[in-house]
Every structure is written in structure tokens, then in C-alpha cells.
Amino acid sequence: MNGIPQALPTLPTLPAHPDPETDAVLDSGLLHELAHAFGGPFHFLLPHRFDANLTAFRTALDEAGVDGRVYYAKKANKAAAWIERCAATGAGVDVASLGELREALAHGVRGENIVVTGPAKNEELLRIAVLQGALTAVDSLDELDRIIALARTGAVRPARLLLRRLPPAQPHSRFGLDEAELEEALTRCVRAGDAVRMEGFSFHLSGYAVQPRADLAGQLVDLCLKARVLGLQADRISIGGGFAVDYAAADDWHAFLATQQPGHYHARKTFSADGFYPYHSPVAGAGALRAVLAAVPAAGRDSLGARLRETGTILLMEPGRALLDRAGASVFRVQGVKDRDDYAILTVDGTSLSLSEQWFNSEYLPDPVLVTPAGRAVGTGVHPACVGGATCLESDMLTWRKIPFPARPSAGDLLVYPNTAGYQMDSNESPFHDLPLPPKVVLETTEGRPRWRLDRRPAC
């Protein structure tokens, strides 16, 4: 494999946005040492990037003059490092299981800074949420009744809750109460008296579109005003997550979509273009929050931000991926190279379960970066290769796409997948074949070589 044979179509690339800080980590030599020490794949984390993303969201709220709270959606990445940053910065945490709730508390996040979401929560999760003063998004009338009962039997404070509305545009969603159920829920909250503190409303909305989110948020503000007339607190709404991350430049993304074809993939694998995550998003992260706040909800005259200010309504949000933008990468070591007629099949020392886009029958598209040991001659030319995992499954492919590497990969080289902290690292992990799960390494960047430590996760 000394270049691209004439029969091979020109291969599209999708480079991630330039990131000099991550490049410095790749150039430091540290990654090869860590790969040797761990004997397998690993992820590295950059917690200060989390802090910067959090600050950007808070700045967007301040610029709009809106009182708001940011809750990190813990499901996006299991690492303790992010929860440590939430505790240190006073940010909230969005949890959806008993284990997530316990871990947030164990790392110093106060109960009142936790919001409990997820459908059909079990009794123990609800009990601890009530005892710790966490805010709970209620998805059904029977869940509301269980919370009220828990608050009346031994709780030292009212149960804090939001009523989650079923989005009218997504009537088949598993999440939320329809209009009739909301009416009944409000009645039950009034009857519960001091046992509950109904603080407002929330929704779970799929997709990244700005206007539908602003429209539904405007409706929640109207519901708050209605609930206040009934004597309920109702002073906040949650618009959930759904803040996109911009991984790649617009020209690169559109060129990739326009040219990709089955011949660019191992075994002529086909992917639907609309099945890919939108790796370029012109409105992303804190910019998406600004756009939502500036949008005018349907049937309204003022922007959502103005509506929130006028009504004294607090805005809650639960970003996950957007708080982890450029906050980490995944590292795999090449352990085998097999040549085919016009490309190579690389096998790395981990599995596709550590790049969770495969969970959605899709592909993580930002180009992996080849990092060779210092002193190894790499030659010239373009060297196409796909990337397979270490398990005995044909489908265990980290990258079906034939990546045009600038050097011929060899055993011992590293492949670094950029910007994987948001959902990719461990949403679908599994120790299949008794292969160890990749550890997470927290890096502290300094003027010299990066310092590292293992991520700390307490036994709960």
C-alpha cells in the first residue's frame, strides 16, 4: 500500500477544527508512554475546557439579562472530572439514575443543585431525590402521587418538582404529560399543599432546531403564569439539552456529504447522509442558547429572553455534549495492519463500543489523527485504511471509512480520535472478550509537558 491506486476514488476527509492545545498533547510524547503503561486504549480529558464552555453558557444568560441555571447532563460522559468541576463552580448536574445521583452527591454537588430526569423513576431514586432536595421532572400522574407520598412520610422538606410537558409536535414521545394530565397534575399539586413545591415546567425535545425549542419554552412560561394563579410557585422552566457541537468547518462538511459513496467504505458499507450527526452546525453551544433566547415564540411579540425577564421566570438547561466540546479525545494503538488491493485494514487494541456513534448505526466521522513514535520514518504519499476493533465480530469497526492517512500506519502507532468527550467515550462501552474498558486520564496542561492522573470515581 504505497499510495492510492488509480481505481480507488478520491477519498473525502473530515478534519476536526484546528485545536493547538490538543495538538500539543499529541506532540508531547506522553500518549505513547500512557499507551505502554495501560497496555490498551484510553481517553484523555481536559477539564478546563469544561469550565470554559460552562462560562460561555453563563455569559449568554448574562448578556440576555436572564436568570438561569446550567445543569451538566451526566449521561454524556461518566467521568468524575466533570462532576468535580460542577461542584467547584456551583453548576448543577442532571441525573437519570440512582447511581448517577449518588455519584454527584459523592463528589460534593449539593442536592439542591441536582435535577432528576429520565422516565419512570424507581422508588429509591425518588426517595433520595426528595430527601436531598433535588429537583425532579415528573413524567406521569402515578410518579407525582409517589413523590407526594414520599414527601408526606418522613421528608424534612417539601418535594421539589417540575411537571414535564409532552411536546405537541412529538405526541409519541415517551416523555411528558399531555394537556389533560397536566391539568390533573396541577390540581394534585394544589391539594398536596406544603408537601410539594411545584417550581415550574420542563420538556424533552429531540433535535437541535432553535425555533421549536423557543416556541415550546414560550408555552411553558404561559403555564407558569397559570400555575401561579393557583397559588403554586412555578417560577422556572427547563428547556433540556439539545445544544449542538460544531466539530468541523462548513466547507469540509458539505464537501464530505456531497462526495461520500459506498466505495469510500470498507465492504462498501452504506450510510444515509441524514443518519450522520450534523458535524457542522452554524449555531452551536452557547451560540445556540443565544439564538433560543433571541427567538420570538409562536403567537408572541417579544423574544423568549424578554418574556422570561418580564415574567420573572428562571431558565434551566441541561447541556451535555456542548459542555464537553473539545474537552477530550480517545486513543487507540494499532496492533495489526492487513493490506487489501487498494487500502489497508487496521486493527486496534480496543473496540467500536468505545466510539458510541456505532450504537446509532452510524459512524464517528471526524478524521482520526495518526501519531507515530519519535524517530520512525513515515515515508510519503497517501495511505488509505479503515479501522477495525479487536473482537471477533465483522461489525466491530471503529471506522468503516477509508481514511487517507499521510503515512503508512504500523503496529505501535496511535490513532487519536478528536473531540470524543461528548457521548462517544462510554455511552455504549462493554468489556466484551474480557477486554478492559479504556481508562480515563485527566490532563493538566502547563507550560511544559502535560501532567496526568487517573479519573477518580468513588465506589458508591
Coordinates of C-alpha atoms in Angstrom, one line a residue:
M1 CA 0.0 0.0 0.0
N2 CA 2.3 2.7 -1.3
G3 CA -0.4 5.3 -2.3
I4 CA -3.8 5.3 -3.8
P5 CA -4.2 3.0 -6.9
Q6 CA -5.9 4.6 -9.8
A7 CA -9.1 2.5 -9.3
L8 CA -9.7 4.0 -5.9
P9 CA -12.0 7.0 -5.9
T10 CA -10.7 10.2 -4.3
L11 CA -11.3 9.8 -0.6
P12 CA -13.1 12.6 1.3
T13 CA -11.7 13.8 4.5
L14 CA -13.4 15.5 7.5
P15 CA -10.7 17.1 9.7
A16 CA -11.8 18.4 13.0
H17 CA -11.5 22.1 13.7
P18 CA -7.8 23.0 14.4
D19 CA -7.0 22.7 18.1
P20 CA -3.5 23.7 19.0
E21 CA -3.9 22.6 22.6
T22 CA -4.8 19.1 21.7
D23 CA -2.0 19.1 19.0
A24 CA 0.5 20.0 21.8
V25 CA -0.7 16.9 23.7
L26 CA -0.2 14.7 20.6
D27 CA 3.3 16.2 20.1
S28 CA 4.4 15.8 23.7
G29 CA 5.3 12.1 23.5
L30 CA 3.1 11.4 26.6
L31 CA 0.4 9.4 24.7
H32 CA 2.8 6.7 23.7
E33 CA 4.0 6.4 27.3
L34 CA 0.4 6.1 28.5
A35 CA -0.4 3.5 25.8
H36 CA 2.5 1.4 27.0
A37 CA 1.6 1.8 30.7
F38 CA -2.1 0.9 30.2
G39 CA -1.5 -1.8 27.5
G40 CA -4.7 -0.8 25.8
P41 CA -6.8 2.2 24.6
F42 CA -7.6 5.1 26.9
H43 CA -9.3 8.5 26.8
F44 CA -7.8 11.8 27.9
L45 CA -9.8 14.6 29.4
L46 CA -9.2 18.4 29.5
P47 CA -11.4 19.7 32.4
H48 CA -10.5 23.4 31.9
R49 CA -12.3 23.1 28.6
F50 CA -15.5 22.2 30.5
D51 CA -15.0 25.3 32.6
A52 CA -14.7 27.5 29.5
N53 CA -17.8 26.0 27.9
L54 CA -19.8 26.5 31.2
T55 CA -18.6 30.1 31.3
A56 CA -19.8 30.6 27.8
F57 CA -23.3 29.5 28.6
R58 CA -23.4 31.6 31.7
T59 CA -22.2 34.6 29.7
A60 CA -25.0 34.1 27.2
L61 CA -27.5 34.2 30.0
D62 CA -26.0 37.4 31.5
E63 CA -25.9 39.1 28.1
A64 CA -29.7 38.5 27.7
G65 CA -30.4 39.6 31.3
V66 CA -32.0 36.3 32.1
D67 CA -31.7 34.5 35.4
G68 CA -30.7 30.9 34.6
R69 CA -29.1 27.7 35.8
V70 CA -26.9 25.3 33.9
Y71 CA -27.1 21.6 34.7
Y72 CA -24.5 19.2 33.2
A73 CA -26.2 16.2 31.7
K74 CA -24.2 13.5 33.3
K75 CA -25.2 10.8 30.7
A76 CA -22.9 12.5 28.2
N77 CA -19.8 11.2 29.9
K78 CA -19.3 9.1 33.1
A79 CA -16.0 10.7 34.2
A80 CA -15.9 12.1 37.7
A81 CA -13.8 15.0 36.5
W82 CA -16.8 16.8 35.1
I83 CA -18.8 16.4 38.4
E84 CA -15.7 17.7 40.3
R85 CA -15.9 20.8 38.1
C86 CA -19.6 21.2 38.7
A87 CA -19.1 21.1 42.5
A88 CA -16.2 23.6 42.3
T89 CA -18.1 26.0 40.0
G90 CA -21.5 25.7 41.5
A91 CA -23.0 24.3 38.4
G92 CA -25.9 21.8 38.6
V93 CA -26.0 18.2 37.4
D94 CA -28.7 16.4 35.5
V95 CA -29.0 12.7 36.5
A96 CA -31.3 10.0 35.4
S97 CA -30.4 7.0 37.7
L98 CA -29.7 6.2 41.3
G99 CA -26.0 5.6 40.5
E100 CA -25.7 9.0 38.8
L101 CA -27.4 10.7 41.7
R102 CA -25.2 9.0 44.3
E103 CA -22.0 9.9 42.3
A104 CA -23.0 13.5 42.0
L105 CA -23.6 13.7 45.8
A106 CA -20.3 11.9 46.5
H107 CA -18.3 14.5 44.5
G108 CA -19.7 17.3 46.5
V109 CA -22.6 18.5 44.4
R110 CA -25.4 19.8 46.7
G111 CA -28.8 18.2 46.4
E112 CA -30.5 21.4 45.5
N113 CA -28.1 21.7 42.5
I114 CA -29.3 18.4 41.1
V115 CA -32.2 17.8 38.7
V116 CA -33.5 14.2 38.3
T117 CA -34.8 13.3 34.9
G118 CA -35.4 10.1 33.0
P119 CA -38.7 8.2 32.5
A120 CA -40.5 6.1 35.2
K121 CA -38.0 6.7 38.1
N122 CA -37.8 3.9 40.6
E123 CA -38.8 4.4 44.3
E124 CA -35.3 4.6 45.7
L125 CA -34.3 7.3 43.2
L126 CA -37.3 9.3 44.1
R127 CA -36.8 8.8 47.8
I128 CA -33.2 10.1 47.8
A129 CA -34.1 12.9 45.5
V130 CA -36.8 14.1 47.9
L131 CA -34.5 13.7 51.0
Q132 CA -31.7 15.6 49.3
G133 CA -33.8 18.4 48.0
A134 CA -33.2 17.6 44.3
L135 CA -35.5 18.9 41.7
T136 CA -37.4 16.1 39.9
A137 CA -39.0 16.3 36.5
V138 CA -42.3 14.4 36.8
D139 CA -43.4 12.3 33.8
S140 CA -46.7 10.8 34.9
L141 CA -49.5 11.1 37.4
D142 CA -48.6 8.0 39.2
E143 CA -45.0 9.3 39.6
L144 CA -46.4 12.5 41.0
D145 CA -48.5 10.5 43.5
R146 CA -45.4 8.6 44.7
I147 CA -43.5 11.8 45.2
I148 CA -46.3 13.3 47.2
A149 CA -46.5 10.2 49.3
L150 CA -42.7 10.2 50.0
A151 CA -42.8 13.8 50.9
R152 CA -45.6 13.1 53.5
T153 CA -43.8 10.3 55.2
G154 CA -40.6 11.4 56.8
A155 CA -39.2 14.1 54.4
V156 CA -37.8 17.1 56.2
R157 CA -38.6 19.5 53.3
P158 CA -41.1 19.8 50.5
A159 CA -40.6 17.7 47.4
R160 CA -39.3 19.9 44.6
L161 CA -40.7 19.1 41.2
L162 CA -41.2 20.2 37.6
L163 CA -44.1 19.0 35.5
R164 CA -42.8 17.7 32.2
R165 CA -45.0 18.6 29.2
L166 CA -45.4 16.3 26.3
P167 CA -44.3 18.2 23.2
P168 CA -47.3 18.7 20.9
A169 CA -45.1 18.2 17.9
Q170 CA -43.8 14.9 19.3
P171 CA -47.0 13.2 20.5
H172 CA -45.4 9.7 20.6
S173 CA -42.6 10.8 22.9
R174 CA -42.0 8.6 26.0
F175 CA -41.5 11.8 28.0
G176 CA -44.1 14.2 29.4
L177 CA -47.8 14.7 30.3
D178 CA -50.4 15.7 27.8
E179 CA -52.7 18.6 28.4
A180 CA -55.4 16.7 30.3
E181 CA -52.7 15.1 32.5
L182 CA -51.1 18.5 33.2
E183 CA -54.5 19.9 34.3
E184 CA -54.9 17.0 36.8
A185 CA -51.3 17.2 37.9
L186 CA -51.8 20.9 38.8
T187 CA -54.9 20.0 40.8
R188 CA -53.0 17.3 42.7
C189 CA -50.1 19.7 43.4
V190 CA -52.5 22.3 44.9
R191 CA -54.1 19.6 47.0
A192 CA -50.7 18.4 48.3
G193 CA -50.2 21.7 50.0
D194 CA -46.9 22.1 51.8
A195 CA -45.8 18.5 50.9
V196 CA -44.6 19.7 47.4
R197 CA -43.1 22.7 45.9
M198 CA -44.1 22.8 42.2
E199 CA -41.4 25.0 40.8
G200 CA -42.4 25.0 37.1
F201 CA -42.4 23.0 33.9
S202 CA -40.0 21.2 31.6
F203 CA -39.9 19.3 28.3
H204 CA -37.8 16.8 26.5
L205 CA -37.4 17.8 22.8
S206 CA -35.5 15.9 20.2
G207 CA -33.3 17.7 17.6
Y208 CA -31.3 20.9 17.5
A209 CA -33.7 23.3 15.8
V210 CA -33.9 26.7 17.5
Q211 CA -37.5 27.8 16.8
P212 CA -39.4 24.7 18.1
R213 CA -37.4 25.0 21.4
A214 CA -38.3 28.7 21.7
D215 CA -41.9 28.0 20.8
L216 CA -42.3 25.3 23.5
A217 CA -40.4 27.4 26.0
G218 CA -42.9 30.2 25.5
Q219 CA -45.8 27.9 26.1
L220 CA -44.1 26.8 29.4
V221 CA -43.9 30.4 30.5
D222 CA -47.7 30.7 29.9
L223 CA -48.2 27.5 32.0
C224 CA -46.1 29.1 34.8
L225 CA -48.4 32.1 34.9
K226 CA -51.5 29.9 35.0
A227 CA -50.0 27.8 37.9
R228 CA -49.1 30.9 39.9
V229 CA -52.8 31.9 39.8
L230 CA -53.5 28.6 41.5
G231 CA -51.0 29.5 44.3
L232 CA -48.1 27.4 43.1
Q233 CA -44.5 28.7 42.9
A234 CA -44.0 28.0 39.2
D235 CA -41.1 30.4 38.7
R236 CA -38.8 28.4 36.3
I237 CA -38.8 26.3 33.1
S238 CA -36.3 23.8 31.8
I239 CA -35.6 23.5 28.1
G240 CA -33.4 20.4 28.5
G241 CA -30.4 19.8 26.3
G242 CA -30.1 19.8 22.5
F243 CA -27.3 22.3 22.0
A244 CA -25.2 21.1 19.1
V245 CA -21.5 20.9 18.8
D246 CA -19.6 22.2 15.8
Y247 CA -16.9 19.6 15.0
A248 CA -15.8 20.6 11.5
A249 CA -15.7 23.5 9.1
A250 CA -18.8 24.1 6.9
D251 CA -16.9 23.6 3.6
D252 CA -15.3 20.4 4.8
W253 CA -18.7 19.0 6.0
H254 CA -20.6 19.9 2.9
A255 CA -17.9 18.5 0.6
F256 CA -17.9 15.3 2.6
L257 CA -21.6 14.9 2.3
A258 CA -21.5 15.7 -1.5
T259 CA -18.8 13.2 -2.3
Q260 CA -19.1 10.2 0.1
Q261 CA -20.2 7.0 -1.6
P262 CA -20.1 3.2 -0.8
G263 CA -16.7 2.8 -2.4
H264 CA -15.2 5.0 0.3
Y265 CA -16.1 2.5 3.0
H266 CA -14.8 -1.0 3.9
A267 CA -17.0 -3.7 2.4
R268 CA -18.9 -0.9 0.6
K269 CA -20.8 -0.1 3.7
T270 CA -23.6 2.4 3.1
F271 CA -24.7 5.1 5.5
S272 CA -27.6 7.5 5.0
A273 CA -26.3 11.1 5.0
D274 CA -29.2 12.2 7.2
G275 CA -28.2 9.4 9.6
F276 CA -24.9 11.2 10.5
Y277 CA -24.7 13.6 13.4
P278 CA -24.5 17.2 11.9
Y279 CA -20.8 17.5 12.4
H280 CA -21.0 21.1 11.2
S281 CA -23.6 23.3 13.0
P282 CA -23.6 27.1 12.3
V283 CA -25.4 27.6 15.6
A284 CA -23.8 25.6 18.3
G285 CA -23.1 25.5 22.1
A286 CA -23.7 28.8 23.9
G287 CA -24.4 30.4 20.5
A288 CA -27.5 28.1 20.2
L289 CA -28.6 29.3 23.6
R290 CA -28.3 32.9 22.4
A291 CA -30.4 32.0 19.4
V292 CA -33.1 30.5 21.5
L293 CA -33.3 33.5 23.8
A294 CA -33.4 35.9 20.8
A295 CA -36.2 33.9 19.0
V296 CA -39.8 35.1 19.2
P297 CA -42.1 32.2 20.3
A298 CA -45.1 31.4 18.1
A299 CA -48.0 33.7 18.8
G300 CA -45.7 36.1 20.8
R301 CA -44.4 39.6 20.1
D302 CA -41.3 39.6 22.2
S303 CA -38.3 37.4 22.3
L304 CA -38.1 34.5 24.7
G305 CA -35.4 36.3 26.7
A306 CA -37.7 39.3 27.1
R307 CA -40.6 37.1 28.1
L308 CA -38.5 35.4 30.8
R309 CA -37.4 38.8 32.1
E310 CA -40.9 40.3 32.1
T311 CA -42.4 37.3 34.0
G312 CA -39.6 36.7 36.4
T313 CA -39.1 33.2 35.1
I314 CA -35.8 31.4 35.6
L315 CA -34.4 29.4 32.7
L316 CA -32.9 25.9 33.4
M317 CA -31.0 23.9 30.8
E318 CA -29.2 20.6 30.7
P319 CA -26.4 20.6 28.1
G320 CA -24.1 17.6 27.9
R321 CA -22.2 17.4 24.6
A322 CA -21.9 21.2 24.4
L323 CA -20.2 21.4 27.8
L324 CA -17.7 18.8 26.6
D325 CA -16.8 20.4 23.3
R326 CA -13.0 19.8 22.7
A327 CA -12.7 18.5 26.3
G328 CA -11.2 15.1 25.4
A329 CA -10.0 12.6 22.9
S330 CA -9.8 8.8 22.5
V331 CA -6.5 7.0 21.9
F332 CA -6.1 3.5 20.4
R333 CA -2.9 1.7 19.5
V334 CA -2.5 -0.1 16.1
Q335 CA -1.8 -3.8 16.7
G336 CA -2.1 -5.1 13.2
V337 CA -2.1 -4.0 9.5
K338 CA -3.6 -6.1 6.8
D339 CA -3.3 -5.0 3.1
R340 CA -6.1 -5.3 0.6
D341 CA -6.0 -4.3 -3.1
D342 CA -6.4 -0.6 -2.6
Y343 CA -6.5 0.0 1.1
A344 CA -5.4 -1.5 4.5
I345 CA -7.4 -2.8 7.4
L346 CA -6.0 -1.6 10.7
T347 CA -6.8 -3.5 13.9
V348 CA -6.5 -1.5 17.1
D349 CA -6.3 -2.7 20.7
G350 CA -9.9 -1.6 21.6
T351 CA -13.4 -1.9 20.2
S352 CA -16.0 0.2 18.4
L353 CA -18.1 0.1 21.6
S354 CA -15.8 3.0 22.8
L355 CA -17.0 5.2 19.9
S356 CA -20.7 5.2 20.6
E357 CA -21.9 6.6 17.3
Q358 CA -21.9 2.9 16.2
W359 CA -24.8 2.5 18.6
F360 CA -26.9 4.5 16.2
N361 CA -25.9 2.5 13.2
S362 CA -23.8 5.5 12.1
E363 CA -20.1 6.5 12.2
Y364 CA -18.0 9.0 14.1
L365 CA -16.7 11.0 11.2
P366 CA -14.0 13.5 12.3
D367 CA -10.7 12.1 11.0
P368 CA -8.5 10.2 13.5
V369 CA -5.0 11.5 13.7
L370 CA -2.1 9.1 13.2
V371 CA 0.6 9.6 15.9
T372 CA 3.9 7.7 15.2
P373 CA 6.7 7.0 17.6
A374 CA 9.5 9.6 17.6
G375 CA 12.2 8.6 15.2
R376 CA 10.1 6.3 13.0
A377 CA 10.4 7.1 9.3
V378 CA 6.9 7.5 7.9
G379 CA 7.5 7.9 4.1
T380 CA 5.3 9.9 1.8
G381 CA 2.1 9.6 -0.1
V382 CA -1.5 8.8 0.9
H383 CA -2.3 5.6 2.6
P384 CA -6.0 4.7 2.8
A385 CA -7.1 2.5 5.7
C386 CA -10.2 1.6 7.7
V387 CA -10.1 0.8 11.4
G388 CA -11.3 -2.4 13.0
G389 CA -11.6 -3.4 16.6
A390 CA -10.0 -6.4 18.5
T391 CA -13.2 -8.5 18.8
C392 CA -14.2 -11.5 16.7
L393 CA -17.1 -9.6 15.0
E394 CA -17.2 -8.4 11.4
S395 CA -19.2 -5.5 12.6
D396 CA -16.6 -4.3 15.1
M397 CA -15.4 -1.4 13.1
L398 CA -14.3 1.9 14.7
T399 CA -14.2 3.5 11.3
W400 CA -15.7 1.9 8.2
R401 CA -14.5 4.8 6.1
K402 CA -11.2 4.5 4.3
I403 CA -9.1 7.3 5.9
P404 CA -6.4 8.8 3.7
F405 CA -3.6 8.8 6.2
P406 CA -0.5 10.8 5.3
A407 CA 1.8 7.9 6.3
R408 CA 1.5 4.1 6.3
P409 CA 0.3 3.0 9.7
S410 CA 2.3 0.4 11.5
A411 CA 1.8 -1.7 14.7
G412 CA 2.6 0.5 17.7
D413 CA 1.3 3.7 16.1
L414 CA -1.5 5.5 17.8
L415 CA -4.8 6.7 16.4
V416 CA -6.3 9.7 18.2
Y417 CA -10.0 10.4 17.6
P418 CA -10.6 14.1 18.4
N419 CA -13.3 15.7 20.5
T420 CA -14.9 12.5 21.7
A421 CA -15.8 13.5 25.3
G422 CA -19.4 14.2 24.4
Y423 CA -21.2 10.8 24.3
Q424 CA -18.6 8.9 22.3
M425 CA -16.3 7.7 25.0
D426 CA -18.5 5.4 27.1
S427 CA -22.2 5.6 26.3
N428 CA -22.0 2.1 24.7
E429 CA -19.0 0.6 26.5
S430 CA -18.6 -3.1 27.1
P431 CA -15.8 -5.4 28.4
F432 CA -16.6 -7.9 25.6
H433 CA -14.0 -10.7 25.2
D434 CA -12.8 -9.6 28.7
L435 CA -11.1 -6.6 27.1
P436 CA -10.6 -3.9 29.7
L437 CA -12.6 -0.7 29.4
P438 CA -10.4 2.2 28.4
P439 CA -9.4 4.2 31.5
K440 CA -9.8 8.0 31.5
V441 CA -6.8 10.2 32.1
V442 CA -7.2 13.8 33.3
L443 CA -4.6 16.1 31.8
E444 CA -3.4 19.4 33.3
T445 CA -1.8 21.5 30.6
T446 CA 1.2 23.5 31.8
E447 CA 3.9 25.5 30.0
G448 CA 5.9 22.3 29.8
R449 CA 4.8 18.7 29.4
P450 CA 1.2 17.9 30.4
R451 CA 0.7 16.3 33.8
W452 CA -1.8 13.5 34.2
R453 CA -3.8 11.5 36.7
L454 CA -6.4 8.8 36.5
D455 CA -10.0 10.0 36.8
R456 CA -11.4 9.4 40.2
R457 CA -14.7 7.6 40.6
P458 CA -15.8 6.6 44.1
A459 CA -17.4 3.3 44.9
C460 CA -21.0 4.1 45.7

